[in-house]
Amino acid sequence: MAGLLSACGSPVVTSLTGGQPATADVIFWHLFGGGDGENMATMVDTVQKTTGHSVESTLLSWGNPYYTKLSLAASSNRPPDVALTHLSRLPTLAQAGLLTPWSDTGLGQLGVTQDKFTPAAWEKATIDGETWALPLDTHPFVLYYNEALAKQAGLLNDAGDNLVDISGQERFVEALTELKKASGKYGVTMPTITDPSTVWRWFYTVYSGLAGPIVSDSGTEVTVDDDAMNEAFAFIQSLTQELGLMGGSVTPDLAKQQFSNGDAGFLLDGVWNIALYRDVKDLKFNMVPIPALLGDKPVAYADSHALIIPKSSARSAEREGYAEQFIQGILGQSAVWAGGGHVPAWLPVQESAEFKALSPQKNYVDAAFNAVYDPAGWYTGAGSDFQNQMGGVISTVITGATKPPNGTSQIKRALRQFASTNAPVS
């Protein structure tokens, strides 16, 4: 807090100390650096020029620090006018009464309505029948593939622009086996250690093909399907231990190296890491949804960035209108946002010629419609201790240190502890 207060002129400080920020028509908080930050800056600049309203953007630290500051500002009744959230973090903000619901805004009159959003993202933004956020994107966990190795392994379709059908556990393993022959090392790679969030995304993609959420009732009831979890654990462990199709102890840097150097034909990762491979010399790759594996239908673990209007009784109706026009404008600019790998949740952009010209983004749009998010609970979501704990257990199964049934027991034990802990808000 002392560090925050030292920068007395900042929007963060004025929000926490009770002064309404008035440095621009719209105060906007987000958590994007790097390429995403550059894209967001371009979008904000365009919206400013289009609406004629000034916007002050504030970049805050990703993860728990961001959500802590946002919650403090909103609870003090001096929040930013618009902010970004992960949809996996939305339930806590909404249930704490910190947000303005869509139905209380004029966004509907501006044409920002349910029928213009990817259904899975809109559903995740809706809690107990009330919509609390406007999804900007879906960023799913997908399958990257090396085009040259896929061709050598006989996995490309006749047009050469996609994979042949590799759905189902047996066919998927066959594809990895052929890719291992082509690469001489591995069929697939991904970070399996020191990256618990990625490990969690992979496991939950596989498990969700067989069963529903692992917790229910806002995270207070553990609903693990033991047989499904044991089967999912056995499958992902077999790839590293019995079959040798994936390295067992792979750091994020090693996974990048293996895919970049052609030591693995597939990579399991989020679409947001597309920038890591675009400029790799001699690497031609594509990206597609992960096929159905243990179940009949494909599933993609995903999250979404979404725009919210934090509640404030001190915000004027005029300023509220500026915030709504800003949200409408940002959604309309989401083809720029797609440059970072994200699938626009705003269907007018998703279905536009501009977006359909983007490759490989256009190839994995279906993953946004097959999205499964973190189960709802105050302790789940992007950058949470929940993901770290789940991923920590899953890593030990992948590396062979823990047997699948023991992994299931450890997951359930951790979930029971989370579920029995009182939420910080009601």
Tab-separated table of C-alpha atoms in Angstrom:
chain	number	residue	atom	x	y	z
A	1	MET	CA	0.000	0.000	0.000
A	2	ALA	CA	2.856	2.380	0.821
A	3	GLY	CA	4.324	1.786	-2.604
A	4	LEU	CA	1.005	2.577	-4.241
A	5	LEU	CA	0.484	5.748	-2.248
A	6	SER	CA	3.925	7.094	-3.172
A	7	ALA	CA	2.698	7.807	-6.700
A	8	CYS	CA	0.102	10.306	-5.554
A	9	GLY	CA	-1.068	11.409	-8.975
A	10	SER	CA	-1.835	7.950	-10.310
A	11	PRO	CA	-5.343	6.593	-11.006
A	12	VAL	CA	-4.550	3.692	-8.662
A	13	VAL	CA	-3.985	6.054	-5.763
A	14	THR	CA	-7.001	8.243	-6.391
A	15	SER	CA	-9.156	5.133	-6.538
A	16	LEU	CA	-7.829	3.703	-3.289
A	17	THR	CA	-7.940	6.992	-1.415
A	18	GLY	CA	-11.405	8.077	-2.472
A	19	GLY	CA	-10.776	10.693	-5.140
A	20	GLN	CA	-12.667	10.146	-8.380
A	21	PRO	CA	-10.165	9.960	-11.265
A	22	ALA	CA	-10.852	12.846	-13.651
A	23	THR	CA	-7.780	12.825	-15.848
A	24	ALA	CA	-9.704	11.575	-18.896
A	25	ASP	CA	-13.222	10.814	-20.067
A	26	VAL	CA	-12.608	7.097	-19.528
A	27	ILE	CA	-10.187	5.544	-17.042
A	28	PHE	CA	-9.275	2.039	-18.227
A	29	TRP	CA	-7.312	-0.589	-16.306
A	30	HIS	CA	-5.781	-3.652	-17.952
A	31	LEU	CA	-3.004	-6.190	-17.462
A	32	PHE	CA	-1.442	-6.455	-20.911
A	33	GLY	CA	2.232	-6.011	-21.651
A	34	GLY	CA	4.307	-7.076	-24.645
A	35	GLY	CA	2.571	-7.664	-27.961
A	36	ASP	CA	-0.879	-7.738	-26.370
A	37	GLY	CA	-0.138	-4.387	-24.760
A	38	GLU	CA	0.841	-2.904	-28.104
A	39	ASN	CA	-2.321	-4.228	-29.740
A	40	MET	CA	-4.485	-2.874	-26.935
A	41	ALA	CA	-2.805	0.537	-27.230
A	42	THR	CA	-3.616	0.584	-30.950
A	43	MET	CA	-7.245	-0.303	-30.251
A	44	VAL	CA	-7.594	2.337	-27.541
A	45	ASP	CA	-6.075	4.977	-29.779
A	46	THR	CA	-8.528	4.142	-32.562
A	47	VAL	CA	-11.485	4.261	-30.186
A	48	GLN	CA	-10.391	7.642	-28.868
A	49	LYS	CA	-10.300	9.031	-32.382
A	50	THR	CA	-13.651	7.464	-33.278
A	51	THR	CA	-15.587	8.558	-30.190
A	52	GLY	CA	-13.769	11.804	-29.473
A	53	HIS	CA	-13.475	10.793	-25.815
A	54	SER	CA	-10.096	10.748	-24.096
A	55	VAL	CA	-8.947	7.492	-22.492
A	56	GLU	CA	-6.304	6.962	-19.838
A	57	SER	CA	-4.994	3.394	-19.858
A	58	THR	CA	-3.240	2.010	-16.799
A	59	LEU	CA	-1.216	-1.217	-16.955
A	60	LEU	CA	-1.131	-3.162	-13.683
A	61	SER	CA	0.695	-6.333	-12.680
A	62	TRP	CA	-0.772	-9.572	-14.057
A	63	GLY	CA	-2.472	-12.069	-11.759
A	64	ASN	CA	-3.404	-11.708	-8.101
A	65	PRO	CA	-1.910	-8.176	-7.698
A	66	TYR	CA	-4.188	-6.895	-10.460
A	67	TYR	CA	-7.348	-8.408	-9.017
A	68	THR	CA	-6.482	-7.258	-5.501
A	69	LYS	CA	-6.070	-3.646	-6.644
A	70	LEU	CA	-9.208	-3.801	-8.750
A	71	SER	CA	-11.243	-5.167	-5.839
A	72	LEU	CA	-9.869	-2.539	-3.448
A	73	ALA	CA	-10.663	0.257	-5.878
A	74	ALA	CA	-14.174	-1.000	-6.557
A	75	SER	CA	-14.969	-1.564	-2.878
A	76	SER	CA	-13.820	2.011	-2.151
A	77	ASN	CA	-16.429	3.249	-4.667
A	78	ARG	CA	-13.701	4.887	-6.763
A	79	PRO	CA	-12.856	2.316	-9.435
A	80	PRO	CA	-11.803	2.819	-13.056
A	81	ASP	CA	-14.635	3.313	-15.528
A	82	VAL	CA	-13.770	0.158	-17.469
A	83	ALA	CA	-11.443	-2.714	-16.602
A	84	LEU	CA	-10.325	-6.057	-17.969
A	85	THR	CA	-10.928	-9.356	-16.235
A	86	HIS	CA	-10.444	-13.010	-17.018
A	87	LEU	CA	-13.837	-14.668	-17.097
A	88	SER	CA	-12.429	-17.345	-14.802
A	89	ARG	CA	-12.055	-14.576	-12.186
A	90	LEU	CA	-15.478	-13.038	-12.754
A	91	PRO	CA	-17.582	-14.910	-10.145
A	92	THR	CA	-15.748	-13.398	-7.173
A	93	LEU	CA	-16.010	-9.852	-8.520
A	94	ALA	CA	-19.694	-10.243	-9.373
A	95	GLN	CA	-20.725	-11.976	-6.169
A	96	ALA	CA	-18.969	-9.282	-4.134
A	97	GLY	CA	-21.264	-6.695	-5.695
A	98	LEU	CA	-18.382	-4.822	-7.325
A	99	LEU	CA	-19.691	-4.751	-10.902
A	100	THR	CA	-22.427	-3.120	-12.939
A	101	PRO	CA	-24.520	-5.800	-14.686
A	102	TRP	CA	-25.070	-5.547	-18.431
A	103	SER	CA	-28.810	-5.119	-17.892
A	104	ASP	CA	-28.206	-1.864	-15.959
A	105	THR	CA	-26.191	-0.301	-18.778
A	106	GLY	CA	-27.107	1.181	-22.135
A	107	LEU	CA	-24.960	-1.336	-24.012
A	108	GLY	CA	-28.013	-3.122	-25.363
A	109	GLN	CA	-29.164	0.091	-27.036
A	110	LEU	CA	-25.709	0.320	-28.634
A	111	GLY	CA	-26.176	-3.136	-30.183
A	112	VAL	CA	-23.950	-4.973	-27.706
A	113	THR	CA	-26.243	-7.970	-27.215
A	114	GLN	CA	-26.004	-11.684	-26.511
A	115	ASP	CA	-26.553	-12.783	-30.107
A	116	LYS	CA	-23.292	-11.106	-31.140
A	117	PHE	CA	-21.008	-13.151	-28.866
A	118	THR	CA	-19.528	-16.642	-28.918
A	119	PRO	CA	-22.071	-18.649	-26.882
A	120	ALA	CA	-19.577	-20.319	-24.530
A	121	ALA	CA	-17.993	-16.992	-23.591
A	122	TRP	CA	-21.343	-15.261	-23.018
A	123	GLU	CA	-22.489	-18.180	-20.868
A	124	LYS	CA	-19.346	-17.915	-18.729
A	125	ALA	CA	-19.964	-14.169	-18.355
A	126	THR	CA	-23.460	-14.902	-17.018
A	127	ILE	CA	-23.978	-15.871	-13.376
A	128	ASP	CA	-27.395	-16.763	-11.982
A	129	GLY	CA	-29.083	-15.294	-15.036
A	130	GLU	CA	-27.251	-11.946	-14.940
A	131	THR	CA	-24.472	-11.015	-17.380
A	132	TRP	CA	-21.595	-9.169	-15.702
A	133	ALA	CA	-18.941	-8.842	-18.401
A	134	LEU	CA	-18.599	-8.414	-22.161
A	135	PRO	CA	-16.221	-11.060	-23.561
A	136	LEU	CA	-13.431	-9.681	-25.724
A	137	ASP	CA	-11.957	-13.019	-26.769
A	138	THR	CA	-11.526	-16.700	-26.157
A	139	HIS	CA	-7.967	-17.925	-25.763
A	140	PRO	CA	-8.010	-21.735	-25.873
A	141	PHE	CA	-5.428	-24.443	-25.328
A	142	VAL	CA	-4.678	-25.831	-28.794
A	143	LEU	CA	-2.454	-28.096	-30.849
A	144	TYR	CA	0.462	-26.536	-32.749
A	145	TYR	CA	2.008	-28.662	-35.476
A	146	ASN	CA	5.198	-28.535	-37.508
A	147	GLU	CA	4.022	-28.593	-41.141
A	148	ALA	CA	7.111	-30.334	-42.537
A	149	LEU	CA	7.083	-33.090	-39.908
A	150	ALA	CA	3.320	-33.556	-40.221
A	151	LYS	CA	3.709	-33.983	-43.966
A	152	GLN	CA	6.553	-36.459	-43.510
A	153	ALA	CA	4.409	-38.403	-41.043
A	154	GLY	CA	1.492	-38.524	-43.496
A	155	LEU	CA	-0.751	-36.424	-41.267
A	156	LEU	CA	-1.654	-33.574	-43.635
A	157	ASN	CA	-4.885	-33.496	-45.615
A	158	ASP	CA	-4.894	-33.410	-49.422
A	159	ALA	CA	-4.893	-29.604	-49.483
A	160	GLY	CA	-1.948	-29.513	-47.077
A	161	ASP	CA	-3.594	-26.853	-44.912
A	162	ASN	CA	-4.812	-28.994	-42.009
A	163	LEU	CA	-4.349	-32.316	-40.274
A	164	VAL	CA	-6.223	-35.448	-41.169
A	165	ASP	CA	-8.660	-36.675	-38.535
A	166	ILE	CA	-6.697	-37.880	-35.513
A	167	SER	CA	-9.629	-38.049	-33.107
A	168	GLY	CA	-9.731	-40.683	-30.418
A	169	GLN	CA	-7.011	-42.005	-28.131
A	170	GLU	CA	-5.842	-44.738	-30.494
A	171	ARG	CA	-5.557	-42.520	-33.563
A	172	PHE	CA	-3.937	-39.720	-31.576
A	173	VAL	CA	-1.270	-42.076	-30.251
A	174	GLU	CA	-0.694	-43.406	-33.766
A	175	ALA	CA	-0.175	-39.844	-34.994
A	176	LEU	CA	2.337	-39.132	-32.211
A	177	THR	CA	4.154	-42.354	-33.027
A	178	GLU	CA	4.543	-41.345	-36.680
A	179	LEU	CA	5.690	-37.853	-35.663
A	180	LYS	CA	8.267	-39.353	-33.322
A	181	LYS	CA	9.675	-41.313	-36.251
A	182	ALA	CA	9.736	-38.153	-38.354
A	183	SER	CA	11.410	-35.988	-35.704
A	184	GLY	CA	13.713	-38.635	-34.306
A	185	LYS	CA	12.931	-37.458	-30.759
A	186	TYR	CA	9.323	-36.927	-29.677
A	187	GLY	CA	5.847	-36.816	-31.112
A	188	VAL	CA	4.657	-33.958	-28.914
A	189	THR	CA	6.055	-31.538	-26.374
A	190	MET	CA	4.760	-29.154	-23.729
A	191	PRO	CA	6.006	-27.795	-20.408
A	192	THR	CA	5.511	-30.563	-17.852
A	193	ILE	CA	7.431	-29.025	-14.912
A	194	THR	CA	7.806	-25.489	-13.501
A	195	ASP	CA	4.643	-24.396	-15.321
A	196	PRO	CA	1.658	-25.628	-13.296
A	197	SER	CA	-0.921	-23.577	-15.202
A	198	THR	CA	-0.041	-25.175	-18.555
A	199	VAL	CA	-0.041	-28.634	-16.983
A	200	TRP	CA	-3.477	-27.920	-15.500
A	201	ARG	CA	-4.854	-26.790	-18.880
A	202	TRP	CA	-3.691	-29.995	-20.561
A	203	PHE	CA	-5.092	-32.249	-17.845
A	204	TYR	CA	-8.437	-30.451	-17.639
A	205	THR	CA	-8.823	-30.636	-21.429
A	206	VAL	CA	-8.398	-34.416	-21.296
A	207	TYR	CA	-10.547	-34.926	-18.181
A	208	SER	CA	-13.375	-32.713	-19.460
A	209	GLY	CA	-13.840	-35.006	-22.431
A	210	LEU	CA	-15.093	-37.609	-19.968
A	211	ALA	CA	-16.734	-35.744	-17.085
A	212	GLY	CA	-18.142	-32.462	-15.856
A	213	PRO	CA	-16.661	-29.873	-13.487
A	214	ILE	CA	-14.571	-31.148	-10.579
A	215	VAL	CA	-16.373	-28.802	-8.167
A	216	SER	CA	-19.888	-27.362	-8.107
A	217	ASP	CA	-22.078	-25.010	-6.047
A	218	SER	CA	-19.630	-22.115	-6.439
A	219	GLY	CA	-16.725	-24.366	-5.522
A	220	THR	CA	-18.154	-25.641	-2.229
A	221	GLU	CA	-18.814	-29.233	-3.328
A	222	VAL	CA	-16.218	-31.621	-4.760
A	223	THR	CA	-17.676	-33.499	-7.731
A	224	VAL	CA	-14.684	-35.407	-9.094
A	225	ASP	CA	-15.495	-38.470	-11.202
A	226	ASP	CA	-12.856	-40.865	-9.880
A	227	ASP	CA	-12.954	-43.244	-12.847
A	228	ALA	CA	-12.672	-40.382	-15.344
A	229	MET	CA	-9.821	-38.783	-13.445
A	230	ASN	CA	-7.927	-42.060	-13.151
A	231	GLU	CA	-8.375	-42.634	-16.885
A	232	ALA	CA	-7.217	-39.120	-17.753
A	233	PHE	CA	-4.163	-39.469	-15.519
A	234	ALA	CA	-3.315	-42.875	-16.982
A	235	PHE	CA	-3.506	-41.485	-20.509
A	236	ILE	CA	-1.288	-38.453	-19.991
A	237	GLN	CA	1.218	-40.506	-17.996
A	238	SER	CA	1.400	-43.149	-20.718
A	239	LEU	CA	2.595	-40.559	-23.241
A	240	THR	CA	5.720	-39.812	-21.208
A	241	GLN	CA	6.388	-43.087	-19.415
A	242	GLU	CA	5.147	-46.163	-21.285
A	243	LEU	CA	5.199	-44.844	-24.855
A	244	GLY	CA	7.971	-42.249	-24.719
A	245	LEU	CA	6.092	-39.950	-27.076
A	246	MET	CA	6.601	-36.869	-24.875
A	247	GLY	CA	9.443	-35.815	-22.613
A	248	GLY	CA	8.648	-36.318	-18.938
A	249	SER	CA	10.540	-33.392	-17.407
A	250	VAL	CA	10.245	-30.453	-19.787
A	251	THR	CA	10.594	-26.812	-18.768
A	252	PRO	CA	8.893	-24.047	-20.791
A	253	ASP	CA	12.219	-23.133	-22.420
A	254	LEU	CA	12.923	-26.743	-23.353
A	255	ALA	CA	9.437	-27.167	-24.824
A	256	LYS	CA	9.989	-24.098	-26.983
A	257	GLN	CA	13.373	-25.433	-28.073
A	258	GLN	CA	12.027	-28.885	-28.927
A	259	PHE	CA	9.215	-27.546	-31.080
A	260	SER	CA	11.348	-24.838	-32.696
A	261	ASN	CA	14.156	-27.259	-33.570
A	262	GLY	CA	11.887	-29.976	-34.929
A	263	ASP	CA	12.551	-32.346	-32.032
A	264	ALA	CA	8.787	-32.680	-31.596
A	265	GLY	CA	6.104	-32.462	-34.257
A	266	PHE	CA	3.266	-31.285	-31.990
A	267	LEU	CA	3.152	-28.681	-29.248
A	268	LEU	CA	0.367	-28.374	-26.672
A	269	ASP	CA	0.052	-24.752	-25.610
A	270	GLY	CA	-2.172	-21.704	-25.458
A	271	VAL	CA	-2.869	-19.557	-28.514
A	272	TRP	CA	-1.304	-16.560	-26.716
A	273	ASN	CA	2.167	-18.027	-27.303
A	274	ILE	CA	1.872	-17.749	-31.072
A	275	ALA	CA	4.385	-14.889	-31.017
A	276	LEU	CA	7.097	-17.202	-29.639
A	277	TYR	CA	7.164	-19.176	-32.898
A	278	ARG	CA	6.316	-16.670	-35.616
A	279	ASP	CA	9.886	-15.538	-36.108
A	280	VAL	CA	11.657	-18.873	-35.600
A	281	LYS	CA	13.817	-19.383	-38.678
A	282	ASP	CA	12.819	-22.286	-40.929
A	283	LEU	CA	9.823	-23.197	-38.756
A	284	LYS	CA	6.512	-23.388	-40.554
A	285	PHE	CA	3.697	-24.273	-38.223
A	286	ASN	CA	-0.055	-24.304	-38.009
A	287	MET	CA	-2.512	-24.486	-35.120
A	288	VAL	CA	-5.758	-26.450	-34.767
A	289	PRO	CA	-8.148	-27.421	-31.966
A	290	ILE	CA	-7.105	-30.402	-29.887
A	291	PRO	CA	-9.075	-33.374	-31.233
A	292	ALA	CA	-11.462	-35.470	-29.169
A	293	LEU	CA	-9.262	-37.741	-27.084
A	294	LEU	CA	-10.933	-39.832	-24.377
A	295	GLY	CA	-14.482	-38.690	-25.082
A	296	ASP	CA	-16.612	-38.409	-28.184
A	297	LYS	CA	-16.428	-34.608	-28.536
A	298	PRO	CA	-13.450	-32.251	-28.721
A	299	VAL	CA	-12.895	-30.064	-25.681
A	300	ALA	CA	-10.619	-27.059	-25.325
A	301	TYR	CA	-9.606	-25.642	-21.980
A	302	ALA	CA	-9.932	-21.896	-22.370
A	303	ASP	CA	-10.281	-18.581	-20.658
A	304	SER	CA	-11.495	-15.228	-21.934
A	305	HIS	CA	-10.568	-11.624	-21.408
A	306	ALA	CA	-13.654	-9.518	-20.849
A	307	LEU	CA	-14.593	-5.886	-20.303
A	308	ILE	CA	-16.347	-4.887	-17.089
A	309	ILE	CA	-17.763	-1.687	-15.644
A	310	PRO	CA	-16.933	-1.629	-11.923
A	311	LYS	CA	-19.798	-0.272	-9.854
A	312	SER	CA	-19.520	3.343	-8.643
A	313	SER	CA	-22.262	5.581	-7.301
A	314	ALA	CA	-19.954	8.556	-7.904
A	315	ARG	CA	-19.807	8.003	-11.680
A	316	SER	CA	-22.012	10.411	-13.624
A	317	ALA	CA	-24.490	9.266	-16.254
A	318	GLU	CA	-22.402	11.065	-18.853
A	319	ARG	CA	-19.274	9.207	-17.808
A	320	GLU	CA	-21.197	5.929	-17.782
A	321	GLY	CA	-22.150	6.609	-21.383
A	322	TYR	CA	-18.521	7.230	-22.303
A	323	ALA	CA	-17.591	3.877	-20.741
A	324	GLU	CA	-20.258	2.079	-22.742
A	325	GLN	CA	-19.137	3.669	-26.013
A	326	PHE	CA	-15.553	2.698	-25.169
A	327	ILE	CA	-16.566	-0.957	-24.707
A	328	GLN	CA	-18.507	-0.937	-27.964
A	329	GLY	CA	-15.492	0.536	-29.735
A	330	ILE	CA	-12.982	-1.948	-28.300
A	331	LEU	CA	-15.161	-4.894	-29.345
A	332	GLY	CA	-15.317	-3.473	-32.841
A	333	GLN	CA	-11.506	-3.327	-32.964
A	334	SER	CA	-10.973	-6.928	-31.887
A	335	ALA	CA	-9.532	-7.982	-35.244
A	336	VAL	CA	-6.420	-6.121	-34.041
A	337	TRP	CA	-6.618	-8.084	-30.803
A	338	ALA	CA	-6.699	-11.332	-32.786
A	339	GLY	CA	-3.158	-10.574	-33.912
A	340	GLY	CA	-2.025	-11.935	-30.538
A	341	GLY	CA	-3.636	-15.304	-31.257
A	342	HIS	CA	-6.942	-14.669	-29.494
A	343	VAL	CA	-10.261	-15.651	-31.066
A	344	PRO	CA	-12.583	-12.614	-31.069
A	345	ALA	CA	-15.698	-13.243	-28.993
A	346	TRP	CA	-17.481	-10.460	-30.914
A	347	LEU	CA	-19.109	-12.359	-33.788
A	348	PRO	CA	-19.274	-9.412	-36.227
A	349	VAL	CA	-15.454	-9.442	-36.168
A	350	GLN	CA	-15.072	-13.213	-35.879
A	351	GLU	CA	-17.170	-13.666	-39.018
A	352	SER	CA	-15.547	-10.805	-40.941
A	353	ALA	CA	-13.323	-11.156	-43.990
A	354	GLU	CA	-10.589	-9.344	-42.073
A	355	PHE	CA	-10.414	-12.020	-39.402
A	356	LYS	CA	-10.885	-14.923	-41.812
A	357	ALA	CA	-7.778	-13.743	-43.642
A	358	LEU	CA	-5.684	-14.301	-40.504
A	359	SER	CA	-3.756	-17.560	-40.406
A	360	PRO	CA	-3.442	-19.672	-38.330
A	361	GLN	CA	-6.060	-17.878	-36.188
A	362	LYS	CA	-8.923	-18.804	-38.521
A	363	ASN	CA	-8.037	-22.511	-38.179
A	364	TYR	CA	-8.851	-22.929	-34.491
A	365	VAL	CA	-12.050	-20.883	-34.131
A	366	ASP	CA	-13.983	-24.065	-33.301
A	367	ALA	CA	-12.019	-24.333	-30.065
A	368	ALA	CA	-13.825	-21.207	-28.844
A	369	PHE	CA	-17.151	-22.997	-29.254
A	370	ASN	CA	-15.862	-26.121	-27.461
A	371	ALA	CA	-14.394	-24.130	-24.577
A	372	VAL	CA	-14.408	-25.413	-21.018
A	373	TYR	CA	-13.399	-22.918	-18.335
A	374	ASP	CA	-12.108	-23.333	-14.809
A	375	PRO	CA	-14.904	-24.621	-12.592
A	376	ALA	CA	-16.639	-21.756	-10.816
A	377	GLY	CA	-15.274	-21.044	-7.345
A	378	TRP	CA	-13.807	-18.096	-5.482
A	379	TYR	CA	-10.404	-19.809	-5.486
A	380	THR	CA	-10.201	-20.810	-9.186
A	381	GLY	CA	-9.139	-18.837	-12.241
A	382	ALA	CA	-6.154	-17.382	-14.045
A	383	GLY	CA	-3.009	-17.060	-11.964
A	384	SER	CA	-4.675	-18.616	-8.902
A	385	ASP	CA	-3.189	-20.790	-6.177
A	386	PHE	CA	-5.771	-23.366	-7.284
A	387	GLN	CA	-4.087	-23.765	-10.671
A	388	ASN	CA	-0.677	-23.946	-9.006
A	389	GLN	CA	-1.773	-26.704	-6.634
A	390	MET	CA	-3.614	-28.699	-9.287
A	391	GLY	CA	-0.707	-28.364	-11.705
A	392	GLY	CA	1.782	-29.390	-9.035
A	393	VAL	CA	0.017	-32.704	-8.503
A	394	ILE	CA	-0.507	-33.301	-12.218
A	395	SER	CA	3.203	-32.718	-12.937
A	396	THR	CA	4.179	-35.533	-10.600
A	397	VAL	CA	1.841	-37.892	-12.460
A	398	ILE	CA	3.216	-36.857	-15.859
A	399	THR	CA	6.796	-37.382	-14.717
A	400	GLY	CA	5.947	-40.810	-13.308
A	401	ALA	CA	6.568	-39.920	-9.666
A	402	THR	CA	2.904	-40.443	-8.746
A	403	LYS	CA	0.566	-43.231	-9.854
A	404	PRO	CA	-2.778	-42.161	-11.389
A	405	PRO	CA	-4.987	-43.289	-8.447
A	406	ASN	CA	-2.717	-41.472	-6.017
A	407	GLY	CA	-2.920	-38.383	-8.211
A	408	THR	CA	-6.701	-38.532	-8.018
A	409	SER	CA	-6.566	-38.831	-4.223
A	410	GLN	CA	-4.236	-35.844	-3.943
A	411	ILE	CA	-6.412	-33.720	-6.225
A	412	LYS	CA	-9.511	-34.538	-4.188
A	413	ARG	CA	-7.723	-33.800	-0.921
A	414	ALA	CA	-6.646	-30.377	-2.175
A	415	LEU	CA	-10.129	-29.657	-3.525
A	416	ARG	CA	-11.767	-30.529	-0.210
A	417	GLN	CA	-9.505	-28.032	1.509
A	418	PHE	CA	-10.387	-25.314	-0.990
A	419	ALA	CA	-14.079	-26.160	-0.828
A	420	SER	CA	-14.200	-25.993	2.981
A	421	THR	CA	-12.462	-22.613	3.183
A	422	ASN	CA	-14.760	-19.630	3.538
A	423	ALA	CA	-14.799	-17.275	0.586
A	424	PRO	CA	-13.264	-13.829	1.260
A	425	VAL	CA	-16.496	-12.222	-0.061
A	426	SER	CA	-20.160	-13.146	0.170
